[in-house]
Amino acid sequence: MTVKVFAPAKINLALHVTGQRADGYHLLDSLVAFVDVGDQIAASPASQAQSTLAVTGPFADGVPTGADNLVLKAAGLTGIPMDLTLDKRLPPASGIGGGSADAAATLRAAVRLGGKMPDDILSLGADVPVCVSARSARMRGIGDDISPVTLPALHMVLLNPRVPVSTPDVFSALSLKQNAPMEDELPNWPDGLSLADWLAGQRNDLQSAAVKAAPEIAAALTVLALAPGALMVRMSGSGATCFALFETRYKADFAAQQLADSNPWWWIKSASTLP
Ligand code: C5P
């Protein structure tokens, strides 16, 4: 028996850094959505005592297949050895979940194969708990405090300028560690346009530190902002992937095609949020 689990990209629509704990981890207040672009995990009960991992797909190169891969670490927590194949379609180290989404999909696959959801999901990474539910949410604490949020459908272009960014480096380069959170009660957005309008007044507090580490991010944001119909643009996570919101999927598809034609080296995809 083989189960296949989609590992959707995670988009931080807003990401406010609200403080820092004594252990160095940062406190966040982030609005997170998941989209119809992602990796895929295929899992079957292992033929041997240990889990195995094969990596396929356009970004397979450079993904470690040894014990330090988050997928194998996640499998190790579930008590059920699996033969795993990761179809790697998201650029690694790119601020849209990637490794965390893959680890979360592995945990969900293990549960479907009769394993258990481990208690200590957070030990795999701060983004793993929100990726396990893979539903839009407000994420606070260091990523452990998650409240589901209902969002109107959003359509977007994702653009990664093909530079990997180190999350710890971006966090440690932050000049201001304590910024305002989002408002206590989030509004009820009747449609994507009103949400885009509200998001324009929010921030990603990691953005300027990431731009310093990888100036290509500034170029990505400019190019997205100039795309016809772009409602607002922002970087996701610690970068380097940026997104622009559009009123319809058709407009996002059209912009993605135009941007890909003129920037063939960049990773560019149109996407819509998952319900
Ligand atoms: O938890 P994860 O492995 O994704 O985090 C990578 C690094 O990013 C951490 O070791 C830490 O330096 C930084 N980080 C942080 N605060 C968070 C999440 C991550 O400082 N809430």
PDB file of C-alpha atoms and ligand atoms in Angstrom:
ATOM      1  CA  MET A   1       0.000   0.000   0.000  1.00  0.00           C
ATOM      2  CA  THR A   2       1.309   3.457  -0.946  1.00  0.00           C
ATOM      3  CA  VAL A   3      -0.188   6.696   0.324  1.00  0.00           C
ATOM      4  CA  LYS A   4       0.443  10.022  -1.361  1.00  0.00           C
ATOM      5  CA  VAL A   5       0.254  13.243   0.606  1.00  0.00           C
ATOM      6  CA  PHE A   6       0.496  16.716  -0.902  1.00  0.00           C
ATOM      7  CA  ALA A   7       2.887  19.090   0.906  1.00  0.00           C
ATOM      8  CA  PRO A   8       1.533  22.543   0.001  1.00  0.00           C
ATOM      9  CA  ALA A   9       3.693  25.646   0.035  1.00  0.00           C
ATOM     10  CA  LYS A  10       3.124  27.860   3.086  1.00  0.00           C
ATOM     11  CA  ILE A  11       2.772  31.572   2.429  1.00  0.00           C
ATOM     12  CA  ASN A  12       3.264  34.087   5.236  1.00  0.00           C
ATOM     13  CA  LEU A  13       0.780  36.748   4.085  1.00  0.00           C
ATOM     14  CA  ALA A  14       1.998  38.863   7.017  1.00  0.00           C
ATOM     15  CA  LEU A  15       4.805  38.086   9.441  1.00  0.00           C
ATOM     16  CA  HIS A  16       5.356  40.333  12.441  1.00  0.00           C
ATOM     17  CA  VAL A  17       8.291  39.684  14.775  1.00  0.00           C
ATOM     18  CA  THR A  18       6.976  40.658  18.191  1.00  0.00           C
ATOM     19  CA  GLY A  19       9.814  39.696  20.537  1.00  0.00           C
ATOM     20  CA  GLN A  20      12.601  37.285  21.331  1.00  0.00           C
ATOM     21  CA  ARG A  21      12.728  34.530  23.951  1.00  0.00           C
ATOM     22  CA  ALA A  22      15.664  33.966  26.268  1.00  0.00           C
ATOM     23  CA  ASP A  23      16.657  30.909  24.184  1.00  0.00           C
ATOM     24  CA  GLY A  24      17.036  33.108  21.085  1.00  0.00           C
ATOM     25  CA  TYR A  25      13.861  32.017  19.280  1.00  0.00           C
ATOM     26  CA  HIS A  26      11.708  34.863  18.023  1.00  0.00           C
ATOM     27  CA  LEU A  27       8.052  35.416  18.836  1.00  0.00           C
ATOM     28  CA  LEU A  28       5.906  35.836  15.763  1.00  0.00           C
ATOM     29  CA  ASP A  29       2.428  36.945  14.785  1.00  0.00           C
ATOM     30  CA  SER A  30       1.858  35.640  11.279  1.00  0.00           C
ATOM     31  CA  LEU A  31      -1.101  35.108   8.963  1.00  0.00           C
ATOM     32  CA  VAL A  32      -0.382  31.914   7.035  1.00  0.00           C
ATOM     33  CA  ALA A  33      -2.100  30.441   3.974  1.00  0.00           C
ATOM     34  CA  PHE A  34      -1.452  27.285   1.940  1.00  0.00           C
ATOM     35  CA  VAL A  35      -1.585  27.087  -1.845  1.00  0.00           C
ATOM     36  CA  ASP A  36      -2.084  24.568  -4.638  1.00  0.00           C
ATOM     37  CA  VAL A  37       1.645  24.417  -5.423  1.00  0.00           C
ATOM     38  CA  GLY A  38       3.816  22.067  -3.408  1.00  0.00           C
ATOM     39  CA  ASP A  39       5.895  18.936  -2.970  1.00  0.00           C
ATOM     40  CA  GLN A  40       4.505  15.418  -2.631  1.00  0.00           C
ATOM     41  CA  ILE A  41       5.363  12.578  -0.279  1.00  0.00           C
ATOM     42  CA  ALA A  42       4.666   8.971  -1.290  1.00  0.00           C
ATOM     43  CA  ALA A  43       4.970   6.509   1.579  1.00  0.00           C
ATOM     44  CA  SER A  44       4.637   2.766   1.979  1.00  0.00           C
ATOM     45  CA  PRO A  45       5.472   0.481   4.894  1.00  0.00           C
ATOM     46  CA  ALA A  46       9.248  -0.077   4.871  1.00  0.00           C
ATOM     47  CA  SER A  47      10.713  -3.306   3.592  1.00  0.00           C
ATOM     48  CA  GLN A  48      13.478  -2.957   6.234  1.00  0.00           C
ATOM     49  CA  ALA A  49      13.687  -1.813   9.848  1.00  0.00           C
ATOM     50  CA  GLN A  50      14.777   1.726   8.891  1.00  0.00           C
ATOM     51  CA  SER A  51      12.927   4.311   6.822  1.00  0.00           C
ATOM     52  CA  THR A  52      14.420   5.085   3.406  1.00  0.00           C
ATOM     53  CA  LEU A  53      14.152   8.245   1.312  1.00  0.00           C
ATOM     54  CA  ALA A  54      14.447   8.830  -2.433  1.00  0.00           C
ATOM     55  CA  VAL A  55      14.130  12.356  -3.841  1.00  0.00           C
ATOM     56  CA  THR A  56      12.798  13.079  -7.333  1.00  0.00           C
ATOM     57  CA  GLY A  57      11.548  16.203  -9.106  1.00  0.00           C
ATOM     58  CA  PRO A  58      12.963  19.471 -10.407  1.00  0.00           C
ATOM     59  CA  PHE A  59      14.650  20.459  -7.116  1.00  0.00           C
ATOM     60  CA  ALA A  60      15.933  16.991  -6.151  1.00  0.00           C
ATOM     61  CA  ASP A  61      19.553  18.058  -6.568  1.00  0.00           C
ATOM     62  CA  GLY A  62      21.014  19.345  -3.367  1.00  0.00           C
ATOM     63  CA  VAL A  63      18.335  17.886  -1.091  1.00  0.00           C
ATOM     64  CA  PRO A  64      20.180  15.738   1.467  1.00  0.00           C
ATOM     65  CA  THR A  65      18.889  12.153   1.612  1.00  0.00           C
ATOM     66  CA  GLY A  66      20.747  11.258   4.826  1.00  0.00           C
ATOM     67  CA  ALA A  67      19.483  11.186   8.409  1.00  0.00           C
ATOM     68  CA  ASP A  68      19.578  15.002   8.641  1.00  0.00           C
ATOM     69  CA  ASN A  69      16.739  15.301   6.113  1.00  0.00           C
ATOM     70  CA  LEU A  70      13.618  16.546   7.929  1.00  0.00           C
ATOM     71  CA  VAL A  71      11.502  13.880   6.207  1.00  0.00           C
ATOM     72  CA  LEU A  72      13.566  11.087   7.766  1.00  0.00           C
ATOM     73  CA  LYS A  73      13.637  12.882  11.122  1.00  0.00           C
ATOM     74  CA  ALA A  74       9.829  13.140  10.984  1.00  0.00           C
ATOM     75  CA  ALA A  75       9.517   9.454  10.028  1.00  0.00           C
ATOM     76  CA  GLY A  76      11.737   8.555  12.981  1.00  0.00           C
ATOM     77  CA  LEU A  77       9.246  10.157  15.392  1.00  0.00           C
ATOM     78  CA  THR A  78       6.225   8.209  14.135  1.00  0.00           C
ATOM     79  CA  GLY A  79       7.242   4.705  15.208  1.00  0.00           C
ATOM     80  CA  ILE A  80       6.516   3.291  11.756  1.00  0.00           C
ATOM     81  CA  PRO A  81       9.398   2.722   9.305  1.00  0.00           C
ATOM     82  CA  MET A  82       8.467   3.823   5.779  1.00  0.00           C
ATOM     83  CA  ASP A  83       9.905   3.796   2.277  1.00  0.00           C
ATOM     84  CA  LEU A  84       9.463   7.429   1.271  1.00  0.00           C
ATOM     85  CA  THR A  85       9.715   9.262  -2.014  1.00  0.00           C
ATOM     86  CA  LEU A  86       9.797  13.051  -1.942  1.00  0.00           C
ATOM     87  CA  ASP A  87       8.834  14.770  -5.189  1.00  0.00           C
ATOM     88  CA  LYS A  88      10.645  18.078  -4.668  1.00  0.00           C
ATOM     89  CA  ARG A  89       8.905  20.805  -6.671  1.00  0.00           C
ATOM     90  CA  LEU A  90       9.451  23.764  -4.307  1.00  0.00           C
ATOM     91  CA  PRO A  91      12.834  25.499  -4.271  1.00  0.00           C
ATOM     92  CA  PRO A  92      14.718  24.605  -1.062  1.00  0.00           C
ATOM     93  CA  ALA A  93      15.469  27.228   1.631  1.00  0.00           C
ATOM     94  CA  SER A  94      12.960  29.597   0.074  1.00  0.00           C
ATOM     95  CA  GLY A  95      10.592  30.823   2.804  1.00  0.00           C
ATOM     96  CA  ILE A  96       7.517  28.848   1.695  1.00  0.00           C
ATOM     97  CA  GLY A  97       7.684  25.834   3.968  1.00  0.00           C
ATOM     98  CA  GLY A  98       9.582  23.349   1.891  1.00  0.00           C
ATOM     99  CA  GLY A  99      11.282  21.127   4.450  1.00  0.00           C
ATOM    100  CA  SER A 100       8.598  21.823   7.076  1.00  0.00           C
ATOM    101  CA  ALA A 101       5.784  20.998   4.640  1.00  0.00           C
ATOM    102  CA  ASP A 102       7.598  17.782   3.656  1.00  0.00           C
ATOM    103  CA  ALA A 103       8.057  16.797   7.309  1.00  0.00           C
ATOM    104  CA  ALA A 104       4.379  17.538   8.004  1.00  0.00           C
ATOM    105  CA  ALA A 105       3.257  15.487   4.974  1.00  0.00           C
ATOM    106  CA  THR A 106       5.433  12.605   6.217  1.00  0.00           C
ATOM    107  CA  LEU A 107       3.688  12.715   9.606  1.00  0.00           C
ATOM    108  CA  ARG A 108       0.276  12.682   7.903  1.00  0.00           C
ATOM    109  CA  ALA A 109       1.335   9.775   5.684  1.00  0.00           C
ATOM    110  CA  ALA A 110       2.509   7.820   8.745  1.00  0.00           C
ATOM    111  CA  VAL A 111      -0.851   8.311  10.458  1.00  0.00           C
ATOM    112  CA  ARG A 112      -2.619   6.977   7.349  1.00  0.00           C
ATOM    113  CA  LEU A 113      -0.341   3.928   7.471  1.00  0.00           C
ATOM    114  CA  GLY A 114      -1.231   3.267  11.105  1.00  0.00           C
ATOM    115  CA  GLY A 115       1.547   5.206  12.834  1.00  0.00           C
ATOM    116  CA  LYS A 116       1.063   7.885  15.480  1.00  0.00           C
ATOM    117  CA  MET A 117       1.227  11.663  15.307  1.00  0.00           C
ATOM    118  CA  PRO A 118       4.163  12.443  17.625  1.00  0.00           C
ATOM    119  CA  ASP A 119       3.678  14.859  20.533  1.00  0.00           C
ATOM    120  CA  ASP A 120       6.824  16.850  19.857  1.00  0.00           C
ATOM    121  CA  ILE A 121       6.165  18.135  16.340  1.00  0.00           C
ATOM    122  CA  LEU A 122       7.749  21.498  17.158  1.00  0.00           C
ATOM    123  CA  SER A 123      11.150  19.825  17.593  1.00  0.00           C
ATOM    124  CA  LEU A 124      11.179  19.322  13.797  1.00  0.00           C
ATOM    125  CA  GLY A 125      10.937  23.082  13.182  1.00  0.00           C
ATOM    126  CA  ALA A 126       8.837  26.078  14.119  1.00  0.00           C
ATOM    127  CA  ASP A 127       6.752  25.885  10.910  1.00  0.00           C
ATOM    128  CA  VAL A 128       5.941  22.174  11.171  1.00  0.00           C
ATOM    129  CA  PRO A 129       2.846  22.449  13.443  1.00  0.00           C
ATOM    130  CA  VAL A 130       1.036  24.846  11.074  1.00  0.00           C
ATOM    131  CA  CYS A 131       2.060  22.696   8.094  1.00  0.00           C
ATOM    132  CA  VAL A 132       0.521  19.582   9.701  1.00  0.00           C
ATOM    133  CA  SER A 133      -2.927  21.172   9.570  1.00  0.00           C
ATOM    134  CA  ALA A 134      -2.155  22.827   6.183  1.00  0.00           C
ATOM    135  CA  ARG A 135      -5.098  25.192   6.723  1.00  0.00           C
ATOM    136  CA  SER A 136      -4.964  28.973   6.853  1.00  0.00           C
ATOM    137  CA  ALA A 137      -4.138  30.109  10.350  1.00  0.00           C
ATOM    138  CA  ARG A 138      -2.840  32.831  12.588  1.00  0.00           C
ATOM    139  CA  MET A 139       0.458  31.584  14.002  1.00  0.00           C
ATOM    140  CA  ARG A 140       1.859  33.030  17.202  1.00  0.00           C
ATOM    141  CA  GLY A 141       4.446  32.094  19.824  1.00  0.00           C
ATOM    142  CA  ILE A 142       7.428  30.671  17.983  1.00  0.00           C
ATOM    143  CA  GLY A 143       5.043  28.793  15.689  1.00  0.00           C
ATOM    144  CA  ASP A 144       3.387  26.636  18.345  1.00  0.00           C
ATOM    145  CA  ASP A 145       0.269  28.744  18.973  1.00  0.00           C
ATOM    146  CA  ILE A 146      -2.033  28.213  16.000  1.00  0.00           C
ATOM    147  CA  SER A 147      -5.610  29.447  15.517  1.00  0.00           C
ATOM    148  CA  PRO A 148      -7.479  28.537  12.335  1.00  0.00           C
ATOM    149  CA  VAL A 149      -8.615  31.544  10.281  1.00  0.00           C
ATOM    150  CA  THR A 150     -11.133  31.580   7.444  1.00  0.00           C
ATOM    151  CA  LEU A 151      -9.781  33.519   4.497  1.00  0.00           C
ATOM    152  CA  PRO A 152     -11.415  34.438   1.201  1.00  0.00           C
ATOM    153  CA  ALA A 153      -9.758  32.799  -1.826  1.00  0.00           C
ATOM    154  CA  LEU A 154      -6.538  34.499  -2.902  1.00  0.00           C
ATOM    155  CA  HIS A 155      -4.758  34.246  -6.231  1.00  0.00           C
ATOM    156  CA  MET A 156      -1.078  35.011  -6.540  1.00  0.00           C
ATOM    157  CA  VAL A 157       2.201  34.772  -8.363  1.00  0.00           C
ATOM    158  CA  LEU A 158       5.096  33.229  -6.448  1.00  0.00           C
ATOM    159  CA  LEU A 159       8.558  34.311  -7.519  1.00  0.00           C
ATOM    160  CA  ASN A 160      11.831  32.922  -6.214  1.00  0.00           C
ATOM    161  CA  PRO A 161      14.964  34.595  -7.578  1.00  0.00           C
ATOM    162  CA  ARG A 162      16.895  31.329  -7.096  1.00  0.00           C
ATOM    163  CA  VAL A 163      19.024  32.363  -4.148  1.00  0.00           C
ATOM    164  CA  PRO A 164      18.804  30.205  -1.036  1.00  0.00           C
ATOM    165  CA  VAL A 165      18.412  32.204   2.184  1.00  0.00           C
ATOM    166  CA  SER A 166      19.450  30.954   5.625  1.00  0.00           C
ATOM    167  CA  THR A 167      16.607  31.442   8.136  1.00  0.00           C
ATOM    168  CA  PRO A 168      18.895  31.702  11.218  1.00  0.00           C
ATOM    169  CA  ASP A 169      21.053  34.298   9.429  1.00  0.00           C
ATOM    170  CA  VAL A 170      18.031  36.458   8.623  1.00  0.00           C
ATOM    171  CA  PHE A 171      16.670  36.253  12.186  1.00  0.00           C
ATOM    172  CA  SER A 172      20.033  37.122  13.691  1.00  0.00           C
ATOM    173  CA  ALA A 173      20.495  40.082  11.328  1.00  0.00           C
ATOM    174  CA  LEU A 174      17.235  41.683  12.549  1.00  0.00           C
ATOM    175  CA  SER A 175      17.881  45.166  13.848  1.00  0.00           C
ATOM    176  CA  LEU A 176      14.510  45.488  15.602  1.00  0.00           C
ATOM    177  CA  LYS A 177      13.334  42.385  17.457  1.00  0.00           C
ATOM    178  CA  GLN A 178      10.133  43.781  18.940  1.00  0.00           C
ATOM    179  CA  ASN A 179       7.515  45.134  16.571  1.00  0.00           C
ATOM    180  CA  ALA A 180       3.767  45.588  16.889  1.00  0.00           C
ATOM    181  CA  PRO A 181       1.623  42.447  16.491  1.00  0.00           C
ATOM    182  CA  MET A 182      -1.394  42.339  14.202  1.00  0.00           C
ATOM    183  CA  GLU A 183      -4.605  43.651  15.761  1.00  0.00           C
ATOM    184  CA  ASP A 184      -6.132  41.376  18.433  1.00  0.00           C
ATOM    185  CA  GLU A 185      -9.290  40.665  16.450  1.00  0.00           C
ATOM    186  CA  LEU A 186      -8.681  40.128  12.757  1.00  0.00           C
ATOM    187  CA  PRO A 187     -11.333  41.634  10.456  1.00  0.00           C
ATOM    188  CA  ASN A 188     -13.873  39.557   8.533  1.00  0.00           C
ATOM    189  CA  TRP A 189     -12.758  39.967   4.952  1.00  0.00           C
ATOM    190  CA  PRO A 190     -15.696  39.577   2.556  1.00  0.00           C
ATOM    191  CA  ASP A 191     -13.468  38.923  -0.467  1.00  0.00           C
ATOM    192  CA  GLY A 192      -9.885  38.666  -1.667  1.00  0.00           C
ATOM    193  CA  LEU A 193      -9.755  42.355  -2.606  1.00  0.00           C
ATOM    194  CA  SER A 194     -10.552  43.487   0.929  1.00  0.00           C
ATOM    195  CA  LEU A 195      -7.989  41.045   2.344  1.00  0.00           C
ATOM    196  CA  ALA A 196      -5.334  42.316  -0.099  1.00  0.00           C
ATOM    197  CA  ASP A 197      -6.178  45.851   0.943  1.00  0.00           C
ATOM    198  CA  TRP A 198      -5.798  44.969   4.639  1.00  0.00           C
ATOM    199  CA  LEU A 199      -2.562  43.059   4.008  1.00  0.00           C
ATOM    200  CA  ALA A 200      -1.048  46.130   2.355  1.00  0.00           C
ATOM    201  CA  GLY A 201      -1.088  47.714   5.826  1.00  0.00           C
ATOM    202  CA  GLN A 202       0.706  44.730   7.432  1.00  0.00           C
ATOM    203  CA  ARG A 203       4.392  43.745   7.180  1.00  0.00           C
ATOM    204  CA  ASN A 204       6.980  41.047   6.906  1.00  0.00           C
ATOM    205  CA  ASP A 205       9.485  42.165   9.533  1.00  0.00           C
ATOM    206  CA  LEU A 206      12.137  39.820   8.099  1.00  0.00           C
ATOM    207  CA  GLN A 207      12.029  41.456   4.683  1.00  0.00           C
ATOM    208  CA  SER A 208      14.683  44.175   5.018  1.00  0.00           C
ATOM    209  CA  ALA A 209      17.193  41.845   6.742  1.00  0.00           C
ATOM    210  CA  ALA A 210      16.625  39.276   3.983  1.00  0.00           C
ATOM    211  CA  VAL A 211      17.073  41.910   1.251  1.00  0.00           C
ATOM    212  CA  LYS A 212      20.451  42.824   2.794  1.00  0.00           C
ATOM    213  CA  ALA A 213      21.512  39.155   2.701  1.00  0.00           C
ATOM    214  CA  ALA A 214      20.139  38.592  -0.812  1.00  0.00           C
ATOM    215  CA  PRO A 215      19.669  41.803  -2.860  1.00  0.00           C
ATOM    216  CA  GLU A 216      17.926  39.754  -5.573  1.00  0.00           C
ATOM    217  CA  ILE A 217      14.859  39.868  -3.295  1.00  0.00           C
ATOM    218  CA  ALA A 218      14.558  43.623  -3.881  1.00  0.00           C
ATOM    219  CA  ALA A 219      14.586  42.981  -7.637  1.00  0.00           C
ATOM    220  CA  ALA A 220      11.942  40.267  -7.236  1.00  0.00           C
ATOM    221  CA  LEU A 221       9.669  42.615  -5.250  1.00  0.00           C
ATOM    222  CA  THR A 222      10.059  45.403  -7.818  1.00  0.00           C
ATOM    223  CA  VAL A 223       9.337  43.153 -10.776  1.00  0.00           C
ATOM    224  CA  LEU A 224       6.228  41.733  -9.057  1.00  0.00           C
ATOM    225  CA  ALA A 225       4.954  45.187  -8.080  1.00  0.00           C
ATOM    226  CA  LEU A 226       5.186  46.280 -11.719  1.00  0.00           C
ATOM    227  CA  ALA A 227       3.183  43.305 -13.016  1.00  0.00           C
ATOM    228  CA  PRO A 228      -0.155  44.513 -14.420  1.00  0.00           C
ATOM    229  CA  GLY A 229      -2.929  43.919 -11.880  1.00  0.00           C
ATOM    230  CA  ALA A 230      -0.651  43.243  -8.870  1.00  0.00           C
ATOM    231  CA  LEU A 231      -2.605  44.293  -5.750  1.00  0.00           C
ATOM    232  CA  MET A 232       0.171  44.018  -3.162  1.00  0.00           C
ATOM    233  CA  VAL A 233       3.586  42.338  -2.935  1.00  0.00           C
ATOM    234  CA  ARG A 234       5.547  40.877  -0.031  1.00  0.00           C
ATOM    235  CA  MET A 235       8.243  38.358   0.813  1.00  0.00           C
ATOM    236  CA  SER A 236       7.177  35.078   2.481  1.00  0.00           C
ATOM    237  CA  GLY A 237       8.938  33.708   5.580  1.00  0.00           C
ATOM    238  CA  SER A 238      12.644  34.506   5.661  1.00  0.00           C
ATOM    239  CA  GLY A 239      12.744  34.623   1.832  1.00  0.00           C
ATOM    240  CA  ALA A 240      13.700  34.614  -0.833  1.00  0.00           C
ATOM    241  CA  THR A 241      10.271  33.731  -2.322  1.00  0.00           C
ATOM    242  CA  CYS A 242       8.025  36.768  -2.820  1.00  0.00           C
ATOM    243  CA  PHE A 243       4.373  36.881  -3.816  1.00  0.00           C
ATOM    244  CA  ALA A 244       2.016  39.295  -5.529  1.00  0.00           C
ATOM    245  CA  LEU A 245      -1.760  39.031  -5.089  1.00  0.00           C
ATOM    246  CA  PHE A 246      -4.157  39.340  -8.041  1.00  0.00           C
ATOM    247  CA  GLU A 247      -7.921  39.699  -8.250  1.00  0.00           C
ATOM    248  CA  THR A 248      -8.445  36.477 -10.240  1.00  0.00           C
ATOM    249  CA  ARG A 249      -6.536  33.305 -11.078  1.00  0.00           C
ATOM    250  CA  TYR A 250      -6.705  34.309 -14.714  1.00  0.00           C
ATOM    251  CA  LYS A 251      -4.836  37.556 -13.972  1.00  0.00           C
ATOM    252  CA  ALA A 252      -2.261  35.673 -11.866  1.00  0.00           C
ATOM    253  CA  ASP A 253      -1.740  33.085 -14.645  1.00  0.00           C
ATOM    254  CA  PHE A 254      -1.291  35.850 -17.203  1.00  0.00           C
ATOM    255  CA  ALA A 255       1.235  37.763 -15.048  1.00  0.00           C
ATOM    256  CA  ALA A 256       3.143  34.554 -14.215  1.00  0.00           C
ATOM    257  CA  GLN A 257       3.481  33.727 -17.898  1.00  0.00           C
ATOM    258  CA  GLN A 258       4.725  37.217 -18.772  1.00  0.00           C
ATOM    259  CA  LEU A 259       7.191  37.269 -15.879  1.00  0.00           C
ATOM    260  CA  ALA A 260       8.496  33.782 -16.703  1.00  0.00           C
ATOM    261  CA  ASP A 261       9.026  34.759 -20.346  1.00  0.00           C
ATOM    262  CA  SER A 262      11.202  37.722 -19.399  1.00  0.00           C
ATOM    263  CA  ASN A 263      12.975  36.079 -16.420  1.00  0.00           C
ATOM    264  CA  PRO A 264      13.554  32.464 -17.463  1.00  0.00           C
ATOM    265  CA  TRP A 265      16.071  31.767 -14.666  1.00  0.00           C
ATOM    266  CA  TRP A 266      13.654  32.617 -11.847  1.00  0.00           C
ATOM    267  CA  TRP A 267      11.179  30.137 -10.359  1.00  0.00           C
ATOM    268  CA  ILE A 268       7.737  31.608 -11.074  1.00  0.00           C
ATOM    269  CA  LYS A 269       4.347  29.947 -10.447  1.00  0.00           C
ATOM    270  CA  SER A 270       0.769  31.105 -10.257  1.00  0.00           C
ATOM    271  CA  ALA A 271      -1.122  29.730  -7.275  1.00  0.00           C
ATOM    272  CA  SER A 272      -4.426  29.911  -5.410  1.00  0.00           C
ATOM    273  CA  THR A 273      -5.057  29.330  -1.735  1.00  0.00           C
ATOM    274  CA  LEU A 274      -6.444  25.970  -0.629  1.00  0.00           C
ATOM    275  CA  PRO A 275      -9.988  26.099   0.808  1.00  0.00           C
TER     276      PRO A 275
HETATM  277  O1  C5P B   1      12.514  26.068  13.606  1.00  0.00           O
HETATM  278  P1  C5P B   1      13.335  26.174  12.363  1.00  0.00           P
HETATM  279  O2  C5P B   1      14.332  25.048  12.241  1.00  0.00           O
HETATM  280  O3  C5P B   1      12.548  26.373  11.128  1.00  0.00           O
HETATM  281  O4  C5P B   1      14.158  27.515  12.549  1.00  0.00           O
HETATM  282  C1  C5P B   1      15.407  27.739  11.970  1.00  0.00           C
HETATM  283  C2  C5P B   1      16.104  28.847  12.745  1.00  0.00           C
HETATM  284  O5  C5P B   1      15.397  30.086  12.553  1.00  0.00           O
HETATM  285  C3  C5P B   1      16.152  28.653  14.238  1.00  0.00           C
HETATM  286  O6  C5P B   1      17.263  27.892  14.617  1.00  0.00           O
HETATM  287  C4  C5P B   1      16.234  30.081  14.741  1.00  0.00           C
HETATM  288  O7  C5P B   1      17.563  30.550  14.620  1.00  0.00           O
HETATM  289  C5  C5P B   1      15.394  30.840  13.747  1.00  0.00           C
HETATM  290  N1  C5P B   1      14.010  31.019  14.214  1.00  0.00           N
HETATM  291  C6  C5P B   1      13.729  31.969  15.195  1.00  0.00           C
HETATM  292  N2  C5P B   1      12.444  32.130  15.646  1.00  0.00           N
HETATM  293  C7  C5P B   1      11.432  31.407  15.114  1.00  0.00           C
HETATM  294  C8  C5P B   1      11.683  30.451  14.104  1.00  0.00           C
HETATM  295  C9  C5P B   1      12.985  30.283  13.675  1.00  0.00           C
HETATM  296  O8  C5P B   1      14.643  32.643  15.687  1.00  0.00           O
HETATM  297  N3  C5P B   1      10.182  31.598  15.566  1.00  0.00           N
END
